[in-house]
PDB file of C-alpha atoms in Angstrom:
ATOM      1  CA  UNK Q   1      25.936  25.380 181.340  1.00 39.00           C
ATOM      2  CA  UNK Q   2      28.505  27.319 182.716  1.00 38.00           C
ATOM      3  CA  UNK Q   3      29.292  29.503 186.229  1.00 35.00           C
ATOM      4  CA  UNK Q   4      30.452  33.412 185.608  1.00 36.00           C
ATOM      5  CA  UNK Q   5      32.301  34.900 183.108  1.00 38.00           C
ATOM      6  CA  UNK Q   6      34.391  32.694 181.181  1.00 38.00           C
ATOM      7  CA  UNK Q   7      33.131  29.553 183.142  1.00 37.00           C
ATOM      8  CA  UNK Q   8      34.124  25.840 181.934  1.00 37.00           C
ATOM      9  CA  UNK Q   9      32.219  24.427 178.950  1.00 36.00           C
ATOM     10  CA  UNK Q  10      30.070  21.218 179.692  1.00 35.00           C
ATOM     11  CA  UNK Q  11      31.631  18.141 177.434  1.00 38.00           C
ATOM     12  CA  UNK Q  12      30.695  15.134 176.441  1.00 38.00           C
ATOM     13  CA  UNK Q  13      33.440  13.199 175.959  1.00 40.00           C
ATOM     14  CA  UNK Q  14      37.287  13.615 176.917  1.00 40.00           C
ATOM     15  CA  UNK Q  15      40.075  13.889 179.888  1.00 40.00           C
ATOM     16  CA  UNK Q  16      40.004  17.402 180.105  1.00 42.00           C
ATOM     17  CA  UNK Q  17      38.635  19.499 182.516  1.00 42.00           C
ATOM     18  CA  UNK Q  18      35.250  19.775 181.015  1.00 41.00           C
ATOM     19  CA  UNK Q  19      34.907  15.928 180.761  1.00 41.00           C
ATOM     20  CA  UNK Q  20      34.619  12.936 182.772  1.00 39.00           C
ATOM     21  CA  UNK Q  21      37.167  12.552 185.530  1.00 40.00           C
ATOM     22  CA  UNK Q  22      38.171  16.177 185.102  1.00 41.00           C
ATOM     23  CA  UNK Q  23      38.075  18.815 188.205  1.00 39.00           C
ATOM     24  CA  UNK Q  24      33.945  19.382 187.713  1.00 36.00           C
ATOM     25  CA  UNK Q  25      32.978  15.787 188.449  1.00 34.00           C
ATOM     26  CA  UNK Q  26      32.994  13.544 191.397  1.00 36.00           C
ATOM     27  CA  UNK Q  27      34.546   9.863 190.759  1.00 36.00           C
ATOM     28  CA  UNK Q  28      32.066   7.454 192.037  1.00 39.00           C
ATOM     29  CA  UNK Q  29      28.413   7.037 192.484  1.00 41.00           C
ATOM     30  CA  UNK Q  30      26.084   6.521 189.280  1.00 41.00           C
ATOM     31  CA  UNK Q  31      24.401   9.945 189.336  1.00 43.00           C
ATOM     32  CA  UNK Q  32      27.152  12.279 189.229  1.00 50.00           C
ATOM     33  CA  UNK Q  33      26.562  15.532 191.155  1.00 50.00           C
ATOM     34  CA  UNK Q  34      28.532  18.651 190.772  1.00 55.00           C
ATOM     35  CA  UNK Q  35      31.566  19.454 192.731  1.00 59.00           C
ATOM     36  CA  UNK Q  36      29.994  23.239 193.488  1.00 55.00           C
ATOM     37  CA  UNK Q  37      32.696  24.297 195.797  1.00 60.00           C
ATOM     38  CA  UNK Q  38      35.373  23.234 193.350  1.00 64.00           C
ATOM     39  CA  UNK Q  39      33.664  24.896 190.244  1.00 61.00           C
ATOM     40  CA  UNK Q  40      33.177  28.368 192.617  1.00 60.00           C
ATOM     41  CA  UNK Q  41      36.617  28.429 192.837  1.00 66.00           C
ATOM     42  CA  UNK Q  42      37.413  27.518 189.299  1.00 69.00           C
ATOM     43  CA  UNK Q  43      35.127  30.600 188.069  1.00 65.00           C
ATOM     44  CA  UNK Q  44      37.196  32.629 190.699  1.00 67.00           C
ATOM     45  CA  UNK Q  45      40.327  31.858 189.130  1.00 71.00           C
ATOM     46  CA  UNK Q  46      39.084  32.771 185.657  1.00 74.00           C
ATOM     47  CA  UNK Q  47      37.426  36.430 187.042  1.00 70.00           C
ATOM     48  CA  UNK Q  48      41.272  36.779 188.048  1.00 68.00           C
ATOM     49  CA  UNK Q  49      43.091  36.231 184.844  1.00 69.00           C
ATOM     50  CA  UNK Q  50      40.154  38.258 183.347  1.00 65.00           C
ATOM     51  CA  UNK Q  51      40.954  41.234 185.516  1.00 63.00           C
ATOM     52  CA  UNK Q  52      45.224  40.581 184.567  1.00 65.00           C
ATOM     53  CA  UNK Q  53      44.188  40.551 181.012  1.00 59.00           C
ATOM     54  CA  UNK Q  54      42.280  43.713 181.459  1.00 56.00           C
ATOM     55  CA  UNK Q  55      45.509  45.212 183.505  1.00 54.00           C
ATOM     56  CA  UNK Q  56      48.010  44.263 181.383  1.00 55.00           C
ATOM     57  CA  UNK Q  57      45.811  45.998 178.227  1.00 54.00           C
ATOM     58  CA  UNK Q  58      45.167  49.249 180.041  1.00 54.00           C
ATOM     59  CA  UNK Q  59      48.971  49.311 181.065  1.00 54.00           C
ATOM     60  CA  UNK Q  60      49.792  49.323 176.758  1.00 52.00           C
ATOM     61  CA  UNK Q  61      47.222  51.053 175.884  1.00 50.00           C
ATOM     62  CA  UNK Q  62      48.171  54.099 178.537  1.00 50.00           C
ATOM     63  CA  UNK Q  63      52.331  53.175 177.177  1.00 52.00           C
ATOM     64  CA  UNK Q  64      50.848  53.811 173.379  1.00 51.00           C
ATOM     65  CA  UNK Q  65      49.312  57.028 173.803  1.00 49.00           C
ATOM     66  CA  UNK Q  66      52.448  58.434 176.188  1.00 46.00           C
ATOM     67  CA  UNK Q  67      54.858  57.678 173.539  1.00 50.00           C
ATOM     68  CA  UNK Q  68      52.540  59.341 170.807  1.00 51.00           C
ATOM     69  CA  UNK Q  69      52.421  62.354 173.088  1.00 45.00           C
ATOM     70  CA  UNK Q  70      56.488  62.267 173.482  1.00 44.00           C
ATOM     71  CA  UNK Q  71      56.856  61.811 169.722  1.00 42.00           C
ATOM     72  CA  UNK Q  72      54.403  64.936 168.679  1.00 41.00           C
ATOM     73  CA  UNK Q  73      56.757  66.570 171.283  1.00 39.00           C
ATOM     74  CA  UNK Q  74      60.316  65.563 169.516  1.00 41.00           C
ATOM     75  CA  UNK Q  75      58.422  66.788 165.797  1.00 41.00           C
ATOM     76  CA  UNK Q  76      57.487  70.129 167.370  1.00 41.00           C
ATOM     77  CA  UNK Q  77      60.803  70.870 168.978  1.00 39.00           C
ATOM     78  CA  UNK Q  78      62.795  70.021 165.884  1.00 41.00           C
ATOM     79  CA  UNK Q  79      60.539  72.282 163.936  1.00 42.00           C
ATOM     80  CA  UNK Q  80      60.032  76.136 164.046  1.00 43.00           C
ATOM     81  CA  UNK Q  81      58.571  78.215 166.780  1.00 44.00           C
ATOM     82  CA  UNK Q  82      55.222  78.877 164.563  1.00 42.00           C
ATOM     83  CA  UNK Q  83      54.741  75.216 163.956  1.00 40.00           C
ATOM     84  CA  UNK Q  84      50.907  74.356 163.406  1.00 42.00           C
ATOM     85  CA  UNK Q  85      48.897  70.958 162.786  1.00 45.00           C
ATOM     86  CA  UNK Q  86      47.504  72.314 159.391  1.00 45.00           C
ATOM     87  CA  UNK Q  87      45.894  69.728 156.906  1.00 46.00           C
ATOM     88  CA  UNK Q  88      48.659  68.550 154.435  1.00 44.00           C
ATOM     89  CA  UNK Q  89      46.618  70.088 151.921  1.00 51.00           C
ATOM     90  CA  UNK Q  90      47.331  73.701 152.976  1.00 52.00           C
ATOM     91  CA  UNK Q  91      50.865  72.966 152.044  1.00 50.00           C
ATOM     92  CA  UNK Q  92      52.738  74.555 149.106  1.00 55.00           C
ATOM     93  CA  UNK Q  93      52.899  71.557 145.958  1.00 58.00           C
ATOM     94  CA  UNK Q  94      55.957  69.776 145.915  1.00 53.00           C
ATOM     95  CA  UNK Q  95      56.170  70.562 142.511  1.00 53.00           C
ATOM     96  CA  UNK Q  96      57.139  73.979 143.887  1.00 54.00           C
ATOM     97  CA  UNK Q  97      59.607  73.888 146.047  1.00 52.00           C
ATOM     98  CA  UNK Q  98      62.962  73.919 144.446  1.00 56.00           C
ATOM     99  CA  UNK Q  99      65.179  70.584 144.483  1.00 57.00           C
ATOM    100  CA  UNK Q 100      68.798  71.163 146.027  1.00 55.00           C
ATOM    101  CA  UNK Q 101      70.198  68.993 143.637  1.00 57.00           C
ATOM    102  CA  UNK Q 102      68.879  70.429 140.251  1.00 58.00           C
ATOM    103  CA  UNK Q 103      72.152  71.704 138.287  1.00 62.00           C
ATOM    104  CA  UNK Q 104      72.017  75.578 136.819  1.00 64.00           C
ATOM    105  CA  UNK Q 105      70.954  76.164 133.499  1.00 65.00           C
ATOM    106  CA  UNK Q 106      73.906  77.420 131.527  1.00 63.00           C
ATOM    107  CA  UNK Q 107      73.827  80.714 130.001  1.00 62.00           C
ATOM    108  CA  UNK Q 108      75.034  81.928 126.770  1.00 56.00           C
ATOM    109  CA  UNK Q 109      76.212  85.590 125.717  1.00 60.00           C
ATOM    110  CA  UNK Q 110      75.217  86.633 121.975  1.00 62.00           C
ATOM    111  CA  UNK Q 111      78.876  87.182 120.842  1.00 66.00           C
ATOM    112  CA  UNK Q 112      79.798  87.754 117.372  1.00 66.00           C
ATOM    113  CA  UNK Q 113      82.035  85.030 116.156  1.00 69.00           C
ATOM    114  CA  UNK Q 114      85.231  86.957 115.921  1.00 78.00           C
ATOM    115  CA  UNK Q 115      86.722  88.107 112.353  1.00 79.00           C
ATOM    116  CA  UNK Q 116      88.573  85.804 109.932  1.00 81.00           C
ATOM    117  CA  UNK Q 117      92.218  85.968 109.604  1.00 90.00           C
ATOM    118  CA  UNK Q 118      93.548  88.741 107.051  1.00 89.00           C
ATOM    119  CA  UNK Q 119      95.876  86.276 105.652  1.00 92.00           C
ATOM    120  CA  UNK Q 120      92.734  84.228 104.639  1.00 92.00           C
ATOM    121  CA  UNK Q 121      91.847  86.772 102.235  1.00 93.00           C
ATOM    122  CA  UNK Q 122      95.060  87.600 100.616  1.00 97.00           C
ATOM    123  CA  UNK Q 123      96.425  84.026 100.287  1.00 96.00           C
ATOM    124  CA  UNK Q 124      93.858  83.284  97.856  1.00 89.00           C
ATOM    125  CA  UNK Q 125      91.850  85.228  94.563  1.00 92.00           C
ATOM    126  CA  UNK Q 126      88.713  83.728  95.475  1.00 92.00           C
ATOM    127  CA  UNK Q 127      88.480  85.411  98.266  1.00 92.00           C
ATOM    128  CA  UNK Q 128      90.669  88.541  97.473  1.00 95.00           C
ATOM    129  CA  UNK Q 129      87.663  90.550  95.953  1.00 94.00           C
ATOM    130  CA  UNK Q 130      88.489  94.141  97.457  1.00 95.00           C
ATOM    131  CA  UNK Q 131      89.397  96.511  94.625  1.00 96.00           C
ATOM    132  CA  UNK Q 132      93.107  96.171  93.557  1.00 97.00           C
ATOM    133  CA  UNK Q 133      95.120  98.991  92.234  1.00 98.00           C
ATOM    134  CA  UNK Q 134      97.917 101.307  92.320  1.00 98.00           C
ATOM    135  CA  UNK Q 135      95.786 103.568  94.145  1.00 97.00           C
ATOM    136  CA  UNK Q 136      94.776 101.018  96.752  1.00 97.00           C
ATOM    137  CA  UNK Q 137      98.090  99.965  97.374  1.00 98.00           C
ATOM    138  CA  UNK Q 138      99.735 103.136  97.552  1.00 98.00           C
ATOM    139  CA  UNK Q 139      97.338 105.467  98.727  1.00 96.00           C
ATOM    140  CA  UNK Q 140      99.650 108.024 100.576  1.00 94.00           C
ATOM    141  CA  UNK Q 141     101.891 110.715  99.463  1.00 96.00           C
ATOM    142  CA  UNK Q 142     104.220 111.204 102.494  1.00 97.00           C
ATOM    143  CA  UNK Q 143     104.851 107.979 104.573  1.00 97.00           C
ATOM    144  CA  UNK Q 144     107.179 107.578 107.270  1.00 97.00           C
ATOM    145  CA  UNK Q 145     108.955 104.056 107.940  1.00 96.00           C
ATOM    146  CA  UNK Q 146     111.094 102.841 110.964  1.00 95.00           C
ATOM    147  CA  UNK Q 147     111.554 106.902 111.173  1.00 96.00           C
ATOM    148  CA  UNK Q 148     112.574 107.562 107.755  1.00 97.00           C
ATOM    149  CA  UNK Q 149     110.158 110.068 105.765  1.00 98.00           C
ATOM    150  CA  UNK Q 150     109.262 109.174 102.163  1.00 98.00           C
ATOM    151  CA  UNK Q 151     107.526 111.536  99.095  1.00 98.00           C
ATOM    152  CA  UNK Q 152     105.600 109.184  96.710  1.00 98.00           C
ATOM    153  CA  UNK Q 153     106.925 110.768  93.429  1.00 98.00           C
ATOM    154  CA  UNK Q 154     105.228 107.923  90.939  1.00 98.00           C
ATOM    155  CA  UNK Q 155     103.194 105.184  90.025  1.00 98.00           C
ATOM    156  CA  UNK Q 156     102.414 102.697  87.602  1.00 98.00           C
ATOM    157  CA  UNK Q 157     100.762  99.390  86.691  1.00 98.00           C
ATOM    158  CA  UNK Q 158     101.947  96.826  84.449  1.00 98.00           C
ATOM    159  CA  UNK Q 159      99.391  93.883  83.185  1.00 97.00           C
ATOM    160  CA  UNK Q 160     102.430  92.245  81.608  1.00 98.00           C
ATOM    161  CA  UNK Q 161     104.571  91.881  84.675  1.00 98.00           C
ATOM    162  CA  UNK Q 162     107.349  91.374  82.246  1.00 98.00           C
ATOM    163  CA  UNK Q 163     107.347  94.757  81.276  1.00 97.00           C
ATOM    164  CA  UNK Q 164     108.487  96.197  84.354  1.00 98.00           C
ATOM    165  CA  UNK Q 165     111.168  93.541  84.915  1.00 98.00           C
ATOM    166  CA  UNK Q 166     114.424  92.878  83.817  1.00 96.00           C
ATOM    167  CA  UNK Q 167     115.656  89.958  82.162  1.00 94.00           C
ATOM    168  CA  UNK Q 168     116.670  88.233  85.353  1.00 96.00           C
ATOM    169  CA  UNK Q 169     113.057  88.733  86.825  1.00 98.00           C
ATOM    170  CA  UNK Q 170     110.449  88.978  83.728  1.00 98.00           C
ATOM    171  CA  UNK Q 171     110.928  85.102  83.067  1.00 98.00           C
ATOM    172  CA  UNK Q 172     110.156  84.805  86.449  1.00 98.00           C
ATOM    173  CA  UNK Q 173     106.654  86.479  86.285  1.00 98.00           C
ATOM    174  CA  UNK Q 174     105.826  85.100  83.455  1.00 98.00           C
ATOM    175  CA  UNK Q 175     106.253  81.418  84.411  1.00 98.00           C
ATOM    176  CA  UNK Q 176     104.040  81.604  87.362  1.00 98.00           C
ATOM    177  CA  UNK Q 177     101.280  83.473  85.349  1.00 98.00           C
ATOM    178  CA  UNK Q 178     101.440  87.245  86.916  1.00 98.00           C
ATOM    179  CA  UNK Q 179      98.602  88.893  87.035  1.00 97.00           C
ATOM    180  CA  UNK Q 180      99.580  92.708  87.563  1.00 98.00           C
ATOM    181  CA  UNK Q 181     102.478  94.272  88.529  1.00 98.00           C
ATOM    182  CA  UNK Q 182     102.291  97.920  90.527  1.00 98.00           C
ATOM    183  CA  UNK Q 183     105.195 100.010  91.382  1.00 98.00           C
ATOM    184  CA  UNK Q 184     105.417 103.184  92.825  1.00 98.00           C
ATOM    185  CA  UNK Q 185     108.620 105.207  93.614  1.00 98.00           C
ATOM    186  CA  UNK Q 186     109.579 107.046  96.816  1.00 98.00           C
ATOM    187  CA  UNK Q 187     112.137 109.551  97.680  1.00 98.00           C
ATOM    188  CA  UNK Q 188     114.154 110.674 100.439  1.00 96.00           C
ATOM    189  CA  UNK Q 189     117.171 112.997 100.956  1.00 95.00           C
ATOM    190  CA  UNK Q 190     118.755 112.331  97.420  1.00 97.00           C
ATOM    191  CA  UNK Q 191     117.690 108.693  97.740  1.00 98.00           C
ATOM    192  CA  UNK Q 192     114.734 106.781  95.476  1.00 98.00           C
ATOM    193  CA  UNK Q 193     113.444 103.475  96.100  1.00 98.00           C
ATOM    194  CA  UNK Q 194     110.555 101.644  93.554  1.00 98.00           C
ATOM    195  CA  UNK Q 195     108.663  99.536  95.493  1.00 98.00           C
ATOM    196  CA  UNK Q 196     107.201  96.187  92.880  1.00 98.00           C
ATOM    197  CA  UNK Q 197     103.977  94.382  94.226  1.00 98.00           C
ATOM    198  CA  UNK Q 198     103.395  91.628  91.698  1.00 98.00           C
ATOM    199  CA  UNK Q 199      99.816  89.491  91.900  1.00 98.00           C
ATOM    200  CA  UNK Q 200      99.449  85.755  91.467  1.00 98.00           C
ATOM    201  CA  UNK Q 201      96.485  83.017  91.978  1.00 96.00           C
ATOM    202  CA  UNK Q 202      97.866  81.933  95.165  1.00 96.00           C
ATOM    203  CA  UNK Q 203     100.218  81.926  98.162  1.00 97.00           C
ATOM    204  CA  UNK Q 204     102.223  78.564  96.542  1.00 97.00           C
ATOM    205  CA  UNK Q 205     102.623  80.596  93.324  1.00 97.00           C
ATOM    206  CA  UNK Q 206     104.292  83.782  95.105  1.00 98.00           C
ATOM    207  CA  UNK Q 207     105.867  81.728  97.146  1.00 98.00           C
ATOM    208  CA  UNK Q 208     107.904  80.188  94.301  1.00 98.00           C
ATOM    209  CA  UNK Q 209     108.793  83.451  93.020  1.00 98.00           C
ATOM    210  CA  UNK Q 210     110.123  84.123  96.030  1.00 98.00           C
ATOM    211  CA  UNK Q 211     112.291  81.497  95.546  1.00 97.00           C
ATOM    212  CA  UNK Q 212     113.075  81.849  92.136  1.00 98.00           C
ATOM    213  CA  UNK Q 213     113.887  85.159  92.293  1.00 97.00           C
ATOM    214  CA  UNK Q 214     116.563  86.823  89.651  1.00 96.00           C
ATOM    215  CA  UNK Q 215     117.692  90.521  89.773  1.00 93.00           C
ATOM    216  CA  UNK Q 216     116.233  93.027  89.008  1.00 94.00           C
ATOM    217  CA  UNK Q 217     112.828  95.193  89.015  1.00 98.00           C
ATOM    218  CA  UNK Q 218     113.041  98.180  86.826  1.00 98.00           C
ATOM    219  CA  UNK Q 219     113.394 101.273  88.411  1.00 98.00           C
ATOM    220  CA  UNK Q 220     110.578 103.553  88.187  1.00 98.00           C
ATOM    221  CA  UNK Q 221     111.300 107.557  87.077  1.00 98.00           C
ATOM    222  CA  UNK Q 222     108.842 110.360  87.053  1.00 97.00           C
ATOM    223  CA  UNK Q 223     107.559 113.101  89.456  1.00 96.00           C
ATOM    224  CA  UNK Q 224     110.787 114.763  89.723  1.00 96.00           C
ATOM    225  CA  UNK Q 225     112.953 111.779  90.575  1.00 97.00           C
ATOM    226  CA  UNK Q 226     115.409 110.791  87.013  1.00 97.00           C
ATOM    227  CA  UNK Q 227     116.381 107.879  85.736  1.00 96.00           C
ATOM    228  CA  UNK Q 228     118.283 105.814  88.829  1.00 97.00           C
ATOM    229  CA  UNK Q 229     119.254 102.250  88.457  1.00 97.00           C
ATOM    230  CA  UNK Q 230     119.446 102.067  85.237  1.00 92.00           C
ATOM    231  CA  UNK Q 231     123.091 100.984  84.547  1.00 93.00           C
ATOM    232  CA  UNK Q 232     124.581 101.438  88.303  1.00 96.00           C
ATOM    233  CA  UNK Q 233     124.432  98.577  91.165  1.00 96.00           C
ATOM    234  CA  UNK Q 234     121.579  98.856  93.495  1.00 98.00           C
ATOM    235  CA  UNK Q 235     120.107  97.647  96.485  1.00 98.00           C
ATOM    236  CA  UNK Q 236     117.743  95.366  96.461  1.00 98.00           C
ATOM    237  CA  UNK Q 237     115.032  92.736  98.230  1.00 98.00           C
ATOM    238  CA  UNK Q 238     112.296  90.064  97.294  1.00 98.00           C
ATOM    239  CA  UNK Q 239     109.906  88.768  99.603  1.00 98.00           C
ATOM    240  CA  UNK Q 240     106.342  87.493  99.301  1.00 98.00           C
ATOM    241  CA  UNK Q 241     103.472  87.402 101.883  1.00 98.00           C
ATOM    242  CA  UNK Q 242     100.336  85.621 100.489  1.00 97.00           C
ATOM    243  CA  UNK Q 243      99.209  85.490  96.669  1.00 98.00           C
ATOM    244  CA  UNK Q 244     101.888  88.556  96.427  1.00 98.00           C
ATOM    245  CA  UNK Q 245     105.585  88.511  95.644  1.00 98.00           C
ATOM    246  CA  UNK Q 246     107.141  92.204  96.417  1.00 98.00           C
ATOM    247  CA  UNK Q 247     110.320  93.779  95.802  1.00 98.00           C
ATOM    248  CA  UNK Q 248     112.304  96.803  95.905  1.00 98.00           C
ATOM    249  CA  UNK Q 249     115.993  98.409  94.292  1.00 98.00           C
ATOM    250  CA  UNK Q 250     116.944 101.423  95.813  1.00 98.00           C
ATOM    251  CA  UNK Q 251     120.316 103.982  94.637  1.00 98.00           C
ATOM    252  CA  UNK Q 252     121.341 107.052  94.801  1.00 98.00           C
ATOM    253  CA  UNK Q 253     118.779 110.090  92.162  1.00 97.00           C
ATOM    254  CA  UNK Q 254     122.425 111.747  91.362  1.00 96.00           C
ATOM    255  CA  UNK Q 255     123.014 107.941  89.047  1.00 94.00           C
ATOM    256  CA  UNK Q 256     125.940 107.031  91.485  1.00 96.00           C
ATOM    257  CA  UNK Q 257     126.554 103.335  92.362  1.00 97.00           C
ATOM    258  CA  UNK Q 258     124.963 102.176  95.867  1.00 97.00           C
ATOM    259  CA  UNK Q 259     127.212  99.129  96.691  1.00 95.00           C
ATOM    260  CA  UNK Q 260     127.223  96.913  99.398  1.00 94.00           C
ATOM    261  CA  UNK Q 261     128.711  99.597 101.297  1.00 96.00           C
ATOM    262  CA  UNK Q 262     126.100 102.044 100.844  1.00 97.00           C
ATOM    263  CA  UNK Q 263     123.733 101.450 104.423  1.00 97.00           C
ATOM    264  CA  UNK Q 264     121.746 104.516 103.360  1.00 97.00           C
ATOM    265  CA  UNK Q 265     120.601 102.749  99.881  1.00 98.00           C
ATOM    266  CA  UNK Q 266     120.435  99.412 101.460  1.00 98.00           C
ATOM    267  CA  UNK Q 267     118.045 100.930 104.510  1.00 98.00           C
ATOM    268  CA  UNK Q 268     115.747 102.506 101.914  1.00 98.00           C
ATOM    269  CA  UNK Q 269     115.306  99.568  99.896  1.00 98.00           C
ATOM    270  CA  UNK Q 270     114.595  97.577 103.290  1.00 98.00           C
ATOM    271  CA  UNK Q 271     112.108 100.617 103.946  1.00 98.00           C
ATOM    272  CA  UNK Q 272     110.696  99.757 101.049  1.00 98.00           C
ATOM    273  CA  UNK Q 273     110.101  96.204 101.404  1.00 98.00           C
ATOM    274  CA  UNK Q 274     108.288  96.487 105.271  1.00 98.00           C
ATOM    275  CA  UNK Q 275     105.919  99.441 103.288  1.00 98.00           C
ATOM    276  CA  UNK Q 276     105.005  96.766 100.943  1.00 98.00           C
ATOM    277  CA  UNK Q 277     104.396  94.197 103.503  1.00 98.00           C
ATOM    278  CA  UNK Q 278     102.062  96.991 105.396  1.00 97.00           C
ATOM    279  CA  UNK Q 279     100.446  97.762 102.584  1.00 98.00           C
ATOM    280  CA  UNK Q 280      98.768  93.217 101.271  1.00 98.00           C
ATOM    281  CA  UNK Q 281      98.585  93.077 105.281  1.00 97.00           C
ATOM    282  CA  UNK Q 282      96.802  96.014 106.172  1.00 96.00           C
ATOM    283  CA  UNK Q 283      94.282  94.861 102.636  1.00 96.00           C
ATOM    284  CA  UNK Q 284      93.966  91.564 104.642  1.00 96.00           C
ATOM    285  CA  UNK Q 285      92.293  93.412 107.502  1.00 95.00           C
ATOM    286  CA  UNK Q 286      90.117  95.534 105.803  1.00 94.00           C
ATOM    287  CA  UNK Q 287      88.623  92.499 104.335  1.00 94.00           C
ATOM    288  CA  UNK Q 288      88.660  91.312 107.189  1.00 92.00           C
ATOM    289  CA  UNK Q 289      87.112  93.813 109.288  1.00 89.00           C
ATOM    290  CA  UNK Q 290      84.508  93.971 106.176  1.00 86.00           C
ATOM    291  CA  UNK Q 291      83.316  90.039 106.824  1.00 85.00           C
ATOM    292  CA  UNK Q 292      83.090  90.431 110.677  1.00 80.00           C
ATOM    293  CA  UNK Q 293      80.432  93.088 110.479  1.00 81.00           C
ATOM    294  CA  UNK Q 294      78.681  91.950 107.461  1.00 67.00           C
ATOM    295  CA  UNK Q 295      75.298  90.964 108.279  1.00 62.00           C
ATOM    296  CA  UNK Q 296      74.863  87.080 108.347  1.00 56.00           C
ATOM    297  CA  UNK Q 297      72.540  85.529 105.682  1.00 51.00           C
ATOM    298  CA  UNK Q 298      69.035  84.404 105.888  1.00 47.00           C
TER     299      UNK Q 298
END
């Protein structure tokens, strides 16, 4: 039994308000009887705290749904001017929208690789395949070098180097296995120069005949120039630049002695030598140029 809302519960037992010598009873007498001014104002008291619960509940409830009002505010001002309260599923995929800290993709240009270098061909006879002759290495009648013009008056080739050698040089050739030996002869104002380009397996080989160089190269006659070097001094020079060992002698066409203190002589014989040096390099780039535009293999 109980008086309003939230009244006391009847007990059986116990000190507590809802049991025997609690605020609901009377002390004496046998028969108890109810205290019904006291429990009025208990059930009073209770309708109070009721209506304070109630308060204090509206009071969050109303602070809840302000600050949910302020916080759609803050979103909307920090956003655009066009901001809407579209489903999330009228957004664009995340998928698609592009990530600020994906790196670019590098790119590549389709470049040729560039050419090999021409001393890669003539430094060695497996790959020094271009055709090889007197022709090829002295293709041009008139030539002019560091501003001196020359006539190419003759040419020849000699498969036994020795031939075209004296007996300071042929030795020489022979030793370190030459292959072929081309001259050709040049003239200019009363001078002739026979420039020697002698073949060998490798750049070690005509290195070492660089080295082990003894005088002389026979002079070459013919086309108008006569016999010249034959039993005069000369100029002359021995170099080598990949599988090739080149030289040169150089005198006078009228059989006079070129000494040391002949500069003409000397100059043409030098002449001679940077021709020659031209001439393997500029068959290094043509073989060269040949392998960079080849087509590449399947």
């Amino acid at each position: 039994m109980s008086f309003g809302q939230g009244g006391p519960q009847w007990g059986s037992q116990g000190g507590g308000p809802g049991g025997p010598g609690g605020p609901g009873w009377n002390a004496g007498g046998s028969t108890p009887t109810p205290d019904w001014a006291e429990l009025a104002d208990e059930a009073e008291r209770r309708r109070t705290r009721r209506r304070r619960w109630l308060l204090a509940g509206g009071g969050a409830l109303a602070t809840a749904a302000v600050a949910g009002i302020v916080a759609v505010a803050v979103v909307n001002e920090g956003g655009s001017q066009g901001a809407s309260d579209k489903p999330s599923d009228s957004l664009p995929p995340s998928s698609s929208i592009p990530s600020d800290d994906k790196e670019p993709e590098p790119t590549f240009k389709n470049e040729p690789p560039p050419p090999p270098p021409p001393k890669d061909f003539i430094s060695d006879a497996k790959r020094d395949k271009a055709p090889l002759s007197a022709d090829t290495l002295y293709p041009n009648k008139k030539v002019t070098v560091n501003g001196h013009p020359y006539e190419l008056a003759k040419t020849s080739t000699s498969e036994n180097c020795a031939d075209a050698a004296h007996s300071g040089l042929g030795p020489v050739l022979t030793r370190n296995k030459c292959d072929t030996l081309y001259r050709a002869t040049y003239t200019h104002d009363g001078l002739a120069v026979t420039v020697g380009i002698a073949v060998f397996a490798d750049t070690k080989t005509a290195a070492q005949v660089k080295k082990d160089y003894q005088p002389n190269l026979v002079a070459l006659p013919g086309g108008g120039v006569p016999d010249f070097c034959r039993t005069v001094t000369c100029r002359t020079t021995a170099n080598s630049l990949g599988r090739y060992a080149y030289f040169t002698i150089a005198g006078r066409t009228n059989g006079k002695a070129s000494g040391a203190g002949d500069k003409e002589a000397q100059q043409a014989a030098l002449d001679g030598s940077n021709y020659a040096y031209a001439r393997i390099l500029e068959r290094g780039r043509s073989q060269s140029s040949d392998a960079a535009q080849a087509p590449e293999p399947d």
